[in-house]
Amino acid sequence: MINQNSKTLLEVRGLHANVNGIEILKGVDLTVKSGEIHAIMGLNGSGKSTFAKILAGHPAYEVTAGTIIFNDQNLFDLEPEERARAGVFLAFQYPIEIPGVANNQFLRLAYNTVQSQRGKEELDPLEFDDFVREKMKLLEMSPDFLDRSVNEGFSGGEKKRNEILQMALLEPKLAILDETDSGLDIDALRIVANGVNQLTNKDNATILVTHYQRLLDYIVPDYVHVMESGRIIKTSGKELAKELEAHGYDWINTDDRGNTAGVRP
Amino acid sequence: MSAATSPSYLDHLVQSWQKPSTSSWLDQLRANAMDSAGALRIPTTQDEEWRFTDISPLSQLPYPVAPTTFKIQLSDIKHYYLEEASCRLVFVDGQFVPEFSHIAHDAGAIIGNLSSLLPTHGDTIARYLGQLAEFKTDVFTALNTAFLRDSACIIIPMNKSVTTPIHLLFISRQTEVTSYPRCLLIAEAGSHATIIEDYITTEAASYVTNSVVEMNLADSAHINHTRVQRDNQQAFHIGNCTVSLAHASQYHSVSITLGASISRYNLNVILSGEGAECATDGLILISERQLADTHTFIDHAKPHGKSRQLHKCIVDGMAHGVFNGKIIVRPHAQLTDSAQLSRNLLLTNKARIDTKPQLEIFADDVKCAHGATVGQLDKEEIFYLKSRGLSDLAARNLLTYAFGGEVIDRIPISSLKRQLEEVVLARTQIS
């Protein structure tokens, strides 16, 4: 929901970034206030996943210019784990499988680490078990997933649900969902979207990185941005997604491509 | 270098051998094995199968056979007992210790040491003992057989399921001796059992263990075999295990190698009946200057066989891990389904791994996959954990633990799993 008086959670200015010496981001600007849901759309290779990973602090990407202020802090001063504790959460496009680590062990470790850093109480295994089972209901996940290794042998949809479960546990201020809709059938998409909707509130914000409009039928964005060649070339309301779906990315007229977008209209 | 010392090592052992006084089949077996040992030589790194494993330090230590059992205290070994096991055979320096052993009367199997079972089951034992273990070509098997004094013997009768694990606890107690542990398993048709072969020590000084295990699985028999080698870091350990799988039988094994200065484990599995299945997983977890070598050989001799293997090494310090996994699919072994993965983790830049998956396929309608990875921790996995708030150190510790934990997890005995998880945790965590 848009509320002009809300606090600015994320302020990205002139972000340039390389991977393996190749420039992927070429001046990204984006402002996100608390309570808002933003969708970043674009073709494969436009830089949207790179942008998502940079927000989380992925070491493979080198930021060459620009600034990111997250919740009044310079994001670049924070290690990935510090960002997570400060409230940045990335739901991975391809969640990593970790054979040998039980999911409940991993979830509890993450939860307790973040809790203690935020000066809150940690939960012992029994308390956590009750707590996590409650959260799993939100995502219609079977408790069996607690005893299995992290993401190992999970289907695409199960992995994505496990990501949103982590989001539910860590209660981020800013959640970035990287192609969370990819590989989901319609039922799984509905469940995941429903979970996300229940987690969004006036004090947090969500960035949906997606290729398709489909997810946005379920999680309705306040803003839709189009990314191309490492820049946000158009920003509009939720109706933009429908236009893109109907006409394709080529539909964006050349006038828009020269404009500064991403900054609040 | 080692070539010069090897003959004297063997000579010592051969000279110390006492010619059996009887002409029983067992003494004949020992004598034949000693003839083989005399004709063989200790391998060197010139031998392809020993290319990465220099056992010359061992060949300088022709330790004699351990003299009669030393006394041990129950308190020294009690913590190795497994609560799930209703049968336990304890051997000290290769000799059976009835006081510490326990054989449940309702076990449903014939379990005991060689001398106690010979009078009642001599014919059966005579048919199998020394048949799978190839003493004509392997010098260590020849020595074990020549010095064979006692053995664990397990006969699982037809269609019998032994529901609780059978724990074979081999304890090294004396220093500067060689012990020759031995185990014979006869799993009759349709039988089920879980065997734990466990090598421990109460001492910190040097000794040599040369063990031989033979497992015969008749049609549709299911055997679960966990082998744990936790010798001290001065010890030398050579282990040989040969498994024969008849029609539709299944063999699942996990071998965990933690101890010894130099160790070598040879596991040979022959799928000699149609539709046999095996899973032969392993974990080597070593540090400092340890050398641990696992050689496995899976022989798909008949059609419709299935084999699975996950072998891992975690190598710390200046240690050296070796894995050689040979799989042969014989010309008639059509529709064989085989998968092998060797994954290796180096914790320091002085640690070393040699891994060699070796697939030889002579049939044309088979499914075989194999792979090997050597490396450090996966950067994407570390980032994933850090993105959930874990510190770099916590993430690395968790992943290193998990790397070993994946194999430990396949052990079907909870209490042993817990013991080993603690060892892996203690060895992989940096603070």
XYZ file of C-alpha atoms in Angstrom:
696
model
C 0.000 0.000 0.000
C 1.259 3.455 -0.867
C 1.503 5.982 1.889
C 3.611 9.013 1.057
C 4.337 9.546 4.748
C 5.856 6.096 5.181
C 9.499 5.708 5.999
C 11.865 5.156 3.087
C 13.318 1.672 3.523
C 15.464 1.436 0.426
C 17.079 4.142 -1.637
C 19.132 2.988 -4.611
C 20.945 5.629 -6.633
C 23.025 5.233 -9.782
C 23.917 1.614 -9.087
C 26.483 0.124 -11.426
C 27.770 -3.405 -11.003
C 29.978 -5.931 -12.769
C 30.207 -9.662 -12.747
C 33.405 -11.203 -14.097
C 34.379 -7.779 -15.433
C 31.197 -7.364 -17.478
C 28.930 -4.483 -16.554
C 25.443 -5.788 -15.797
C 23.863 -2.886 -13.934
C 24.227 0.489 -15.575
C 22.656 3.003 -13.269
C 19.728 1.613 -11.299
C 17.589 4.009 -9.278
C 14.832 2.762 -6.999
C 13.043 4.031 -3.921
C 10.978 1.718 -1.737
C 8.950 2.868 1.251
C 7.592 0.692 3.989
C 4.219 -0.826 3.200
C 4.921 -0.958 -0.532
C 5.102 -3.852 -2.948
C 7.259 -3.325 -6.005
C 7.530 -5.580 -9.009
C 10.621 -5.497 -11.178
C 9.953 -7.075 -14.531
C 12.145 -7.604 -17.506
C 13.523 -10.078 -19.964
C 16.177 -12.608 -19.050
C 19.530 -10.894 -18.885
C 18.076 -7.473 -18.124
C 19.862 -7.420 -14.753
C 16.939 -7.907 -12.403
C 18.305 -11.037 -10.681
C 21.715 -9.401 -10.416
C 20.077 -6.474 -8.670
C 18.315 -8.842 -6.254
C 21.562 -10.632 -5.386
C 23.441 -7.380 -4.882
C 20.858 -6.283 -2.347
C 21.564 -9.488 -0.406
C 25.329 -9.042 -0.748
C 26.302 -11.847 -3.115
C 30.109 -11.803 -3.331
C 30.266 -12.554 -7.061
C 29.021 -9.074 -7.970
C 31.226 -6.032 -7.844
C 29.539 -2.709 -7.269
C 31.439 -0.067 -9.239
C 29.318 3.008 -8.604
C 26.216 4.202 -6.825
C 24.744 4.059 -3.362
C 22.199 1.946 -1.517
C 20.745 3.194 1.740
C 18.711 0.601 3.622
C 16.810 1.758 6.684
C 19.206 4.719 7.166
C 22.287 2.517 6.847
C 24.796 2.267 4.025
C 24.042 -1.238 2.793
C 27.573 -1.679 1.444
C 28.925 -1.426 4.981
C 27.098 -4.628 5.870
C 28.153 -8.215 5.246
C 25.445 -10.543 3.875
C 24.740 -11.937 7.352
C 24.528 -8.428 8.810
C 22.046 -7.463 6.113
C 19.948 -10.494 6.977
C 19.987 -9.565 10.651
C 19.140 -5.948 9.767
C 16.084 -7.194 7.899
C 17.035 -7.843 4.265
C 15.747 -11.156 2.958
C 16.309 -12.705 -0.455
C 14.105 -15.606 -1.511
C 16.406 -17.402 -3.929
C 15.472 -18.215 -7.481
C 17.317 -21.508 -7.073
C 17.339 -22.375 -3.365
C 20.492 -24.275 -2.426
C 20.272 -27.926 -1.380
C 22.296 -28.788 1.715
C 22.435 -32.562 2.186
C 23.337 -33.555 5.730
C 21.723 -30.543 7.425
C 18.212 -31.176 8.692
C 15.816 -28.434 7.670
C 14.644 -27.858 11.255
C 18.256 -27.544 12.437
C 18.949 -24.958 9.740
C 15.734 -23.031 10.303
C 16.275 -22.893 14.047
C 19.900 -21.805 13.681
C 18.893 -19.003 11.316
C 15.963 -17.986 13.454
C 17.918 -17.935 16.709
C 20.875 -16.118 15.171
C 18.640 -13.353 13.877
C 16.582 -13.258 17.079
C 19.630 -12.882 19.321
C 21.058 -10.170 17.069
C 17.786 -8.305 17.377
C 17.906 -8.668 21.159
C 15.037 -11.111 21.227
C 14.669 -14.456 22.871
C 15.971 -17.640 21.262
C 13.875 -20.785 21.187
C 14.979 -24.236 22.299
C 14.315 -27.152 19.937
C 10.923 -27.995 21.432
C 9.671 -24.423 21.493
C 10.946 -23.878 17.988
C 9.237 -27.015 16.755
C 5.833 -25.687 17.853
C 6.595 -22.274 16.434
C 7.758 -23.480 13.031
C 4.884 -25.929 12.635
C 2.481 -23.044 13.076
C 4.283 -21.053 10.380
C 4.280 -24.061 8.072
C 0.500 -24.138 8.115
C 0.561 -20.768 6.414
C 2.302 -22.420 3.466
C 0.413 -25.706 3.656
C 3.711 -27.529 4.222
C 3.834 -30.975 5.753
C 5.897 -31.216 8.985
C 7.847 -33.954 7.188
C 9.889 -31.190 5.635
C 11.448 -30.450 9.017
C 13.300 -33.741 9.217
C 14.553 -33.787 5.672
C 17.821 -32.198 4.596
C 17.548 -28.553 3.565
C 15.871 -28.460 0.153
C 17.304 -31.855 -0.762
C 14.941 -33.721 -3.012
C 12.333 -30.968 -2.657
C 10.320 -30.229 -5.770
C 10.556 -26.741 -7.262
C 7.382 -25.714 -5.477
C 8.506 -27.188 -2.163
C 11.771 -25.280 -2.346
C 9.951 -22.022 -2.951
C 7.605 -22.680 -0.061
C 10.610 -23.378 2.129
C 11.994 -19.987 1.112
C 8.810 -18.222 2.117
C 8.816 -20.220 5.353
C 12.219 -18.694 6.089
C 10.783 -15.291 5.297
C 7.982 -15.962 7.748
C 10.499 -16.933 10.447
C 12.967 -14.110 9.911
C 10.329 -11.357 9.525
C 12.378 -9.124 7.237
C 11.802 -5.419 6.699
C 12.615 -5.825 3.035
C 11.919 -9.083 1.235
C 13.236 -9.584 -2.283
C 11.568 -12.482 -4.059
C 13.719 -13.524 -6.997
C 11.586 -15.321 -9.594
C 9.691 -17.000 -6.794
C 6.970 -17.857 -9.325
C 9.245 -19.762 -11.682
C 8.679 -23.497 -11.696
C 5.457 -23.290 -9.709
C 2.220 -24.844 -10.803
C -0.891 -22.804 -10.259
C -1.747 -24.339 -6.881
C 1.740 -23.829 -5.507
C 1.756 -20.291 -6.869
C -1.485 -19.543 -5.056
C -0.159 -20.989 -1.783
C 3.133 -19.125 -2.004
C 1.423 -15.863 -2.944
C -1.066 -16.276 -0.137
C 1.824 -16.789 2.290
C 3.575 -13.652 1.080
C 0.377 -11.618 1.286
C -0.079 -12.617 4.892
C 3.456 -11.539 5.690
C 3.274 -8.084 4.153
C 2.211 -5.205 6.358
C 2.578 -1.455 6.651
C 6.000 -1.719 8.236
C 7.743 -3.914 5.696
C 8.218 -3.872 1.954
C 8.500 -6.439 -0.808
C 10.288 -6.449 -4.132
C 9.043 -9.074 -6.565
C 11.489 -9.877 -9.331
C 9.611 -11.663 -12.055
C 9.542 -12.409 -15.701
C 5.817 -12.947 -15.945
C 2.731 -11.070 -14.965
C 1.117 -14.236 -13.537
C 2.447 -13.784 -9.983
C 1.084 -10.243 -9.920
C -2.468 -11.569 -10.203
C -1.937 -12.939 -6.715
C 0.398 -10.426 -5.135
C -0.757 -7.049 -6.319
C 2.097 -4.561 -6.623
C 1.916 -0.844 -5.929
C 4.579 -0.171 -8.532
C 5.777 -2.029 -11.582
C 9.240 -1.310 -12.933
C 10.615 -2.513 -16.220
C 14.294 -3.286 -16.324
C 16.298 -3.457 -19.500
C 20.036 -3.521 -20.114
C 20.821 -2.899 -16.479
C 18.526 0.051 -15.920
C 14.943 0.640 -14.892
C 13.427 2.122 -18.029
C 9.815 2.484 -17.008
C 7.891 2.749 -13.760
C 4.146 2.722 -13.421
C 1.265 1.228 -11.456
C 0.049 -2.352 -11.496
C -1.655 -1.870 -14.872
C 1.774 -1.799 -16.509
C 2.175 -5.521 -15.906
C -1.025 -6.229 -17.824
C 0.158 -4.106 -20.721
C 3.450 -5.978 -20.800
C 1.650 -9.292 -20.725
C -0.555 -8.231 -23.632
C 2.016 -6.497 -25.791
C 5.433 -7.842 -24.768
C 8.455 -5.893 -23.656
C 8.947 -4.396 -27.130
C 5.778 -2.476 -26.577
C 7.512 0.023 -24.318
C 8.100 2.887 -26.681
C 11.480 4.236 -27.326
C 10.667 7.498 -25.600
C 10.471 5.696 -22.298
C 13.841 4.133 -22.751
C 15.585 7.439 -22.433
C 13.717 8.490 -19.331
C 14.845 8.315 -15.801
C 12.647 5.782 -14.143
C 12.610 4.097 -10.829
C 12.635 7.346 -8.976
C 9.342 8.149 -7.395
C 7.055 9.813 -9.958
C 63.012 -47.480 -0.651
C 60.130 -49.594 0.473
C 61.086 -52.335 -1.948
C 64.254 -52.885 0.082
C 62.487 -53.233 3.396
C 59.498 -55.270 2.258
C 61.156 -58.691 1.992
C 62.518 -58.433 5.488
C 59.093 -57.462 6.804
C 57.518 -60.505 5.212
C 60.486 -62.691 6.184
C 60.021 -61.696 9.783
C 56.372 -62.585 9.729
C 56.932 -65.803 7.809
C 59.649 -66.876 10.243
C 57.490 -66.111 13.240
C 54.741 -68.339 11.866
C 54.413 -71.702 13.532
C 53.588 -74.593 11.276
C 50.281 -76.079 12.362
C 50.522 -79.386 14.131
C 47.431 -81.021 12.666
C 46.172 -81.791 9.215
C 42.689 -80.388 9.853
C 41.066 -78.363 7.077
C 41.692 -75.210 9.107
C 45.388 -75.887 9.542
C 45.593 -76.785 5.879
C 44.001 -73.436 5.058
C 46.542 -71.637 7.246
C 49.418 -73.511 5.636
C 48.164 -72.757 2.129
C 47.808 -69.105 3.051
C 51.326 -69.009 4.411
C 52.613 -70.560 1.180
C 50.877 -67.726 -0.672
C 52.246 -65.103 1.684
C 55.744 -66.427 1.138
C 55.303 -66.162 -2.613
C 53.817 -62.652 -2.558
C 55.438 -59.366 -1.612
C 54.408 -56.232 0.200
C 53.100 -53.781 -2.388
C 54.864 -50.509 -3.063
C 53.807 -47.324 -4.805
C 55.100 -48.955 -7.989
C 52.002 -51.155 -7.888
C 49.064 -49.482 -9.610
C 46.649 -50.387 -6.800
C 48.952 -48.787 -4.234
C 50.120 -45.838 -6.301
C 49.016 -43.154 -3.829
C 49.471 -45.135 -0.640
C 53.010 -45.572 0.514
C 52.976 -48.241 3.202
C 56.737 -48.378 3.597
C 56.464 -47.142 7.218
C 54.360 -50.218 7.932
C 56.839 -52.573 6.295
C 59.439 -51.453 8.792
C 57.289 -52.711 11.643
C 57.056 -56.503 11.485
C 55.122 -56.606 14.727
C 54.569 -60.129 16.020
C 51.174 -61.634 16.664
C 49.731 -60.304 19.891
C 50.395 -62.637 22.814
C 47.502 -63.921 24.854
C 44.911 -61.392 25.718
C 45.747 -58.609 28.065
C 43.220 -57.794 30.695
C 40.988 -54.876 29.948
C 38.624 -53.038 32.216
C 34.975 -52.806 31.392
C 35.209 -49.068 32.056
C 37.713 -48.742 29.197
C 35.295 -49.981 26.602
C 31.806 -49.671 28.020
C 31.136 -46.380 26.269
C 31.582 -48.101 22.932
C 28.734 -50.483 23.620
C 25.663 -49.823 21.493
C 22.343 -49.841 23.281
C 20.496 -51.236 20.255
C 22.768 -54.267 19.903
C 21.488 -57.369 21.651
C 24.497 -59.375 20.460
C 28.048 -58.237 20.946
C 31.245 -60.118 20.221
C 34.334 -58.538 21.754
C 37.800 -59.350 20.487
C 40.942 -57.987 22.086
C 43.990 -57.987 19.816
C 42.181 -60.466 17.609
C 41.199 -62.873 20.388
C 37.686 -63.502 21.568
C 36.804 -62.291 25.067
C 33.674 -64.113 26.250
C 33.399 -62.042 29.481
C 32.626 -58.901 27.546
C 30.607 -60.539 24.827
C 26.916 -61.063 24.930
C 24.856 -63.324 22.736
C 21.119 -63.061 23.198
C 19.541 -66.496 23.328
C 16.614 -65.387 21.244
C 18.778 -63.677 18.599
C 17.552 -66.085 15.966
C 21.025 -66.575 14.552
C 24.116 -68.625 15.218
C 26.624 -66.174 16.564
C 29.937 -66.857 18.212
C 33.650 -67.165 17.771
C 35.285 -69.778 15.594
C 36.408 -72.231 18.274
C 33.033 -72.282 19.988
C 31.123 -72.895 16.743
C 33.503 -75.377 15.090
C 32.164 -78.405 16.957
C 28.560 -77.739 15.966
C 28.862 -75.875 12.661
C 32.283 -76.939 11.448
C 31.062 -78.235 8.085
C 29.293 -75.003 7.206
C 32.210 -72.878 8.334
C 34.652 -75.052 6.417
C 32.620 -74.516 3.249
C 32.892 -70.718 3.494
C 35.934 -69.679 5.496
C 38.707 -68.483 3.232
C 36.616 -68.894 0.104
C 35.862 -65.254 -0.698
C 38.973 -63.738 0.836
C 41.548 -63.983 -1.908
C 44.709 -65.068 -0.137
C 46.409 -66.239 -3.312
C 46.779 -62.705 -4.645
C 46.532 -60.375 -1.661
C 49.443 -60.552 0.734
C 47.569 -59.065 3.681
C 44.698 -61.492 3.281
C 47.269 -64.290 3.058
C 48.904 -63.156 6.303
C 45.576 -62.810 8.067
C 44.558 -66.300 6.974
C 47.924 -67.816 7.883
C 47.775 -66.259 11.357
C 44.084 -66.981 11.767
C 43.458 -67.972 15.367
C 39.933 -66.872 15.908
C 37.075 -65.341 14.009
C 33.654 -63.905 14.515
C 31.195 -66.290 12.902
C 27.615 -65.364 12.138
C 25.162 -67.658 10.460
C 21.706 -66.230 9.802
C 19.336 -69.118 9.086
C 17.005 -69.152 6.138
C 14.235 -66.527 6.189
C 15.303 -65.401 9.650
C 15.351 -61.691 10.487
C 17.676 -60.630 13.249
C 15.988 -57.428 14.276
C 18.696 -55.917 16.457
C 22.221 -55.145 15.284
C 25.122 -57.508 15.883
C 28.087 -55.562 17.202
C 31.591 -56.834 16.522
C 33.935 -54.847 18.709
C 37.601 -55.285 17.841
C 39.803 -53.687 20.466
C 43.507 -53.048 20.157
C 45.069 -53.238 23.577
C 48.773 -54.002 23.188
C 51.402 -51.955 21.429
C 53.889 -53.139 18.820
C 51.841 -56.183 17.971
C 49.839 -57.224 14.941
C 46.300 -58.406 15.339
C 44.406 -60.342 12.707
C 40.686 -59.790 13.234
C 38.469 -61.969 11.138
C 34.766 -62.226 10.443
C 32.697 -64.725 8.520
C 29.062 -64.047 7.755
C 26.791 -66.592 6.152
C 23.389 -65.101 5.412
C 21.119 -67.854 4.204
C 18.315 -67.295 1.710
C 15.814 -64.630 2.702
C 17.590 -63.714 5.930
C 18.045 -60.174 7.275
C 20.646 -58.768 9.657
C 22.600 -55.673 10.588
C 26.293 -56.034 11.380
C 28.562 -53.425 12.935
C 32.270 -53.961 12.535
C 33.932 -51.590 14.948
C 37.670 -51.054 15.495
C 38.665 -49.184 18.607
C 41.689 -48.892 20.853
C 42.412 -48.154 24.476
C 46.051 -47.297 23.750
C 47.920 -44.392 22.203
C 50.948 -46.249 20.844
C 51.617 -48.053 17.590
C 50.131 -51.388 16.518
C 49.022 -53.050 13.306
C 45.558 -54.335 12.486
C 45.140 -56.628 9.508
C 41.509 -57.617 9.215
C 39.557 -59.815 6.832
C 35.797 -60.031 6.508
C 33.857 -62.423 4.297
C 30.149 -62.017 3.740
C 28.101 -64.534 1.803
C 24.582 -63.444 0.954
C 22.333 -66.183 -0.408
C 19.233 -65.478 -2.533
C 17.193 -62.505 -1.284
C 19.281 -62.034 1.850
C 19.522 -58.454 3.148
C 22.574 -57.362 5.074
C 23.351 -53.959 6.482
C 27.009 -53.527 7.322
C 28.497 -50.559 9.129
C 32.242 -50.456 9.494
C 33.919 -47.953 11.783
C 37.681 -47.655 12.023
C 38.656 -45.481 14.961
C 42.199 -46.596 15.672
C 44.653 -44.183 17.255
C 46.807 -41.967 15.079
C 49.940 -44.124 15.505
C 48.252 -47.281 14.291
C 48.341 -49.034 10.935
C 45.208 -50.592 9.626
C 44.736 -52.803 6.600
C 41.197 -54.083 6.135
C 39.802 -56.393 3.493
C 36.159 -57.202 3.018
C 34.698 -59.380 0.297
C 30.977 -59.711 -0.223
C 29.210 -62.124 -2.525
C 25.642 -61.363 -3.532
C 23.368 -64.094 -4.817
C 20.098 -63.580 -6.683
C 18.050 -60.576 -5.476
C 20.141 -60.142 -2.349
C 20.875 -56.699 -0.977
C 23.961 -55.384 0.726
C 24.098 -51.907 2.227
C 27.295 -50.718 3.786
C 28.682 -47.556 5.294
C 32.356 -47.411 6.132
C 33.687 -44.655 8.364
C 37.422 -44.097 8.557
C 38.613 -41.815 11.315
C 41.788 -43.280 12.725
C 45.215 -44.739 12.001
C 48.397 -43.189 10.756
C 48.079 -45.198 7.557
C 44.978 -47.130 6.683
C 43.703 -48.992 3.718
C 40.279 -50.518 3.264
C 39.540 -52.793 0.338
C 35.894 -53.569 -0.208
C 35.060 -56.044 -2.945
C 31.447 -56.711 -3.785
C 30.578 -59.349 -6.339
C 27.040 -59.275 -7.677
C 27.128 -62.929 -8.617
C 23.360 -63.442 -8.881
C 20.778 -61.652 -11.004
C 19.005 -58.628 -9.566
C 21.411 -58.159 -6.674
C 21.762 -54.704 -5.178
C 24.427 -52.953 -3.176
C 24.989 -49.527 -1.679
C 28.550 -48.975 -0.522
C 28.933 -45.567 1.061
C 31.963 -44.236 2.836
C 33.414 -41.340 4.744
C 37.065 -40.664 5.422
C 37.639 -37.917 7.982
C 41.318 -37.375 8.686
C 43.730 -34.694 9.841
C 47.374 -33.984 10.686
C 49.567 -36.454 8.777
C 47.088 -39.289 8.440
C 46.774 -41.255 5.241
C 43.536 -43.096 4.554
C 42.806 -45.059 1.421
C 39.555 -46.734 0.432
C 39.557 -49.013 -2.574
C 36.224 -50.421 -3.621
C 35.512 -52.866 -6.366
C 31.955 -53.532 -7.476
C 31.723 -56.449 -9.845
C 28.475 -56.569 -11.823
C 28.708 -60.146 -12.991
C 25.007 -60.801 -13.656
C 22.111 -58.884 -15.268
C 19.686 -56.526 -13.514
C 22.147 -55.579 -10.794
C 22.063 -52.243 -9.067
C 24.851 -50.459 -7.240
C 24.951 -47.113 -5.494
C 27.930 -45.440 -3.958
C 28.575 -42.130 -2.245
C 32.102 -41.787 -0.981
C 33.369 -38.689 0.773
C 36.681 -37.525 2.157
C 37.174 -34.586 4.497
C 40.874 -33.932 4.713
C 42.366 -31.508 7.201
C 45.938 -30.565 8.126
C 48.524 -32.274 5.938
C 46.524 -35.453 5.666
C 46.047 -37.440 2.480
C 42.833 -39.131 1.423
C 42.640 -41.685 -1.372
C 39.581 -43.140 -3.029
C 39.608 -45.631 -5.856
C 36.226 -46.870 -6.927
C 36.295 -49.506 -9.598
C 33.079 -50.756 -11.133
C 33.068 -53.515 -13.704
C 29.996 -54.410 -15.716
C 30.655 -57.816 -17.252
C 29.524 -58.630 -20.811
C 26.342 -60.448 -19.763
C 25.389 -58.051 -16.971
C 22.753 -56.286 -19.060
C 20.389 -53.754 -17.487
C 22.882 -52.980 -14.780
C 22.104 -49.725 -13.003
C 25.127 -48.231 -11.335
C 25.826 -44.808 -9.861
C 28.912 -43.647 -8.070
C 29.854 -40.280 -6.640
C 33.111 -39.339 -4.995
C 32.993 -36.008 -3.198
C 35.986 -34.586 -1.452
C 36.585 -31.628 0.764
C 39.983 -30.136 1.461
C 40.081 -28.038 4.601
C 43.615 -26.720 4.185
C 45.879 -26.058 1.247
C 48.285 -28.724 2.492
C 45.683 -31.461 2.556
C 45.643 -33.834 -0.388
C 43.080 -35.972 -2.171
C 43.522 -38.555 -4.869
C 40.265 -39.858 -6.236
C 39.801 -42.238 -9.105
C 36.387 -43.410 -10.188
C 37.016 -46.253 -12.574
C 34.206 -47.577 -14.697
C 34.712 -50.527 -17.027
C 31.619 -51.466 -18.982
C 31.495 -54.511 -21.209
C 27.705 -54.752 -21.596
C 25.800 -52.470 -23.964
C 22.427 -51.995 -22.269
C 23.324 -50.440 -18.928
C 22.830 -47.250 -16.977
C 26.002 -46.064 -15.317
C 26.764 -42.677 -13.848
C 29.807 -41.590 -11.987
C 31.352 -38.371 -10.868
C 34.022 -36.887 -8.681
C 34.423 -33.485 -7.113
C 37.329 -32.138 -5.143
C 37.210 -28.774 -3.582
C 36.579 -26.412 -0.822
C 33.212 -25.453 0.505
C 30.707 -24.317 -2.074
C 30.540 -20.513 -2.223
C 26.860 -20.511 -3.129
C 26.049 -22.666 -0.108
C 28.032 -20.335 2.168
C 26.227 -17.317 0.734
C 22.868 -18.997 1.154
C 23.494 -19.577 4.847
C 24.927 -16.089 5.373
C 21.902 -14.587 3.675
C 19.899 -16.210 6.487
C 21.958 -14.478 9.146
C 24.624 -17.094 9.885
C 28.163 -15.779 10.325
C 30.821 -16.858 7.861
C 32.310 -19.204 10.461
C 28.962 -20.667 11.479
C 28.121 -21.247 7.822
C 31.447 -22.973 7.123
C 31.217 -25.116 10.235
C 27.699 -26.183 9.415
C 28.577 -27.075 5.830
C 31.686 -29.013 6.799
C 29.708 -30.919 9.371
C 26.947 -31.542 6.876
C 29.405 -32.809 4.312
C 30.274 -35.665 6.646
C 26.819 -35.839 8.159
C 25.298 -36.911 4.875
C 27.188 -40.220 5.050
C 26.782 -40.681 8.832
C 23.069 -40.207 8.280
C 22.954 -43.445 6.306
C 23.986 -45.548 9.294
C 20.882 -47.360 10.551
C 21.881 -47.419 14.237
C 20.883 -44.251 16.113
C 23.308 -44.521 19.014
C 26.278 -45.131 16.721
C 25.116 -42.297 14.520
C 25.049 -39.975 17.525
C 28.555 -41.041 18.600
C 29.905 -40.413 15.126
C 28.044 -37.142 14.692
C 29.818 -35.911 17.801
C 33.176 -36.954 16.371
C 32.449 -35.206 13.091
C 31.237 -32.143 14.949
C 34.365 -32.047 17.104
C 36.663 -32.503 14.117
C 35.036 -30.022 11.775
C 34.237 -27.061 13.976
C 36.568 -24.101 14.119
C 35.912 -21.536 16.810
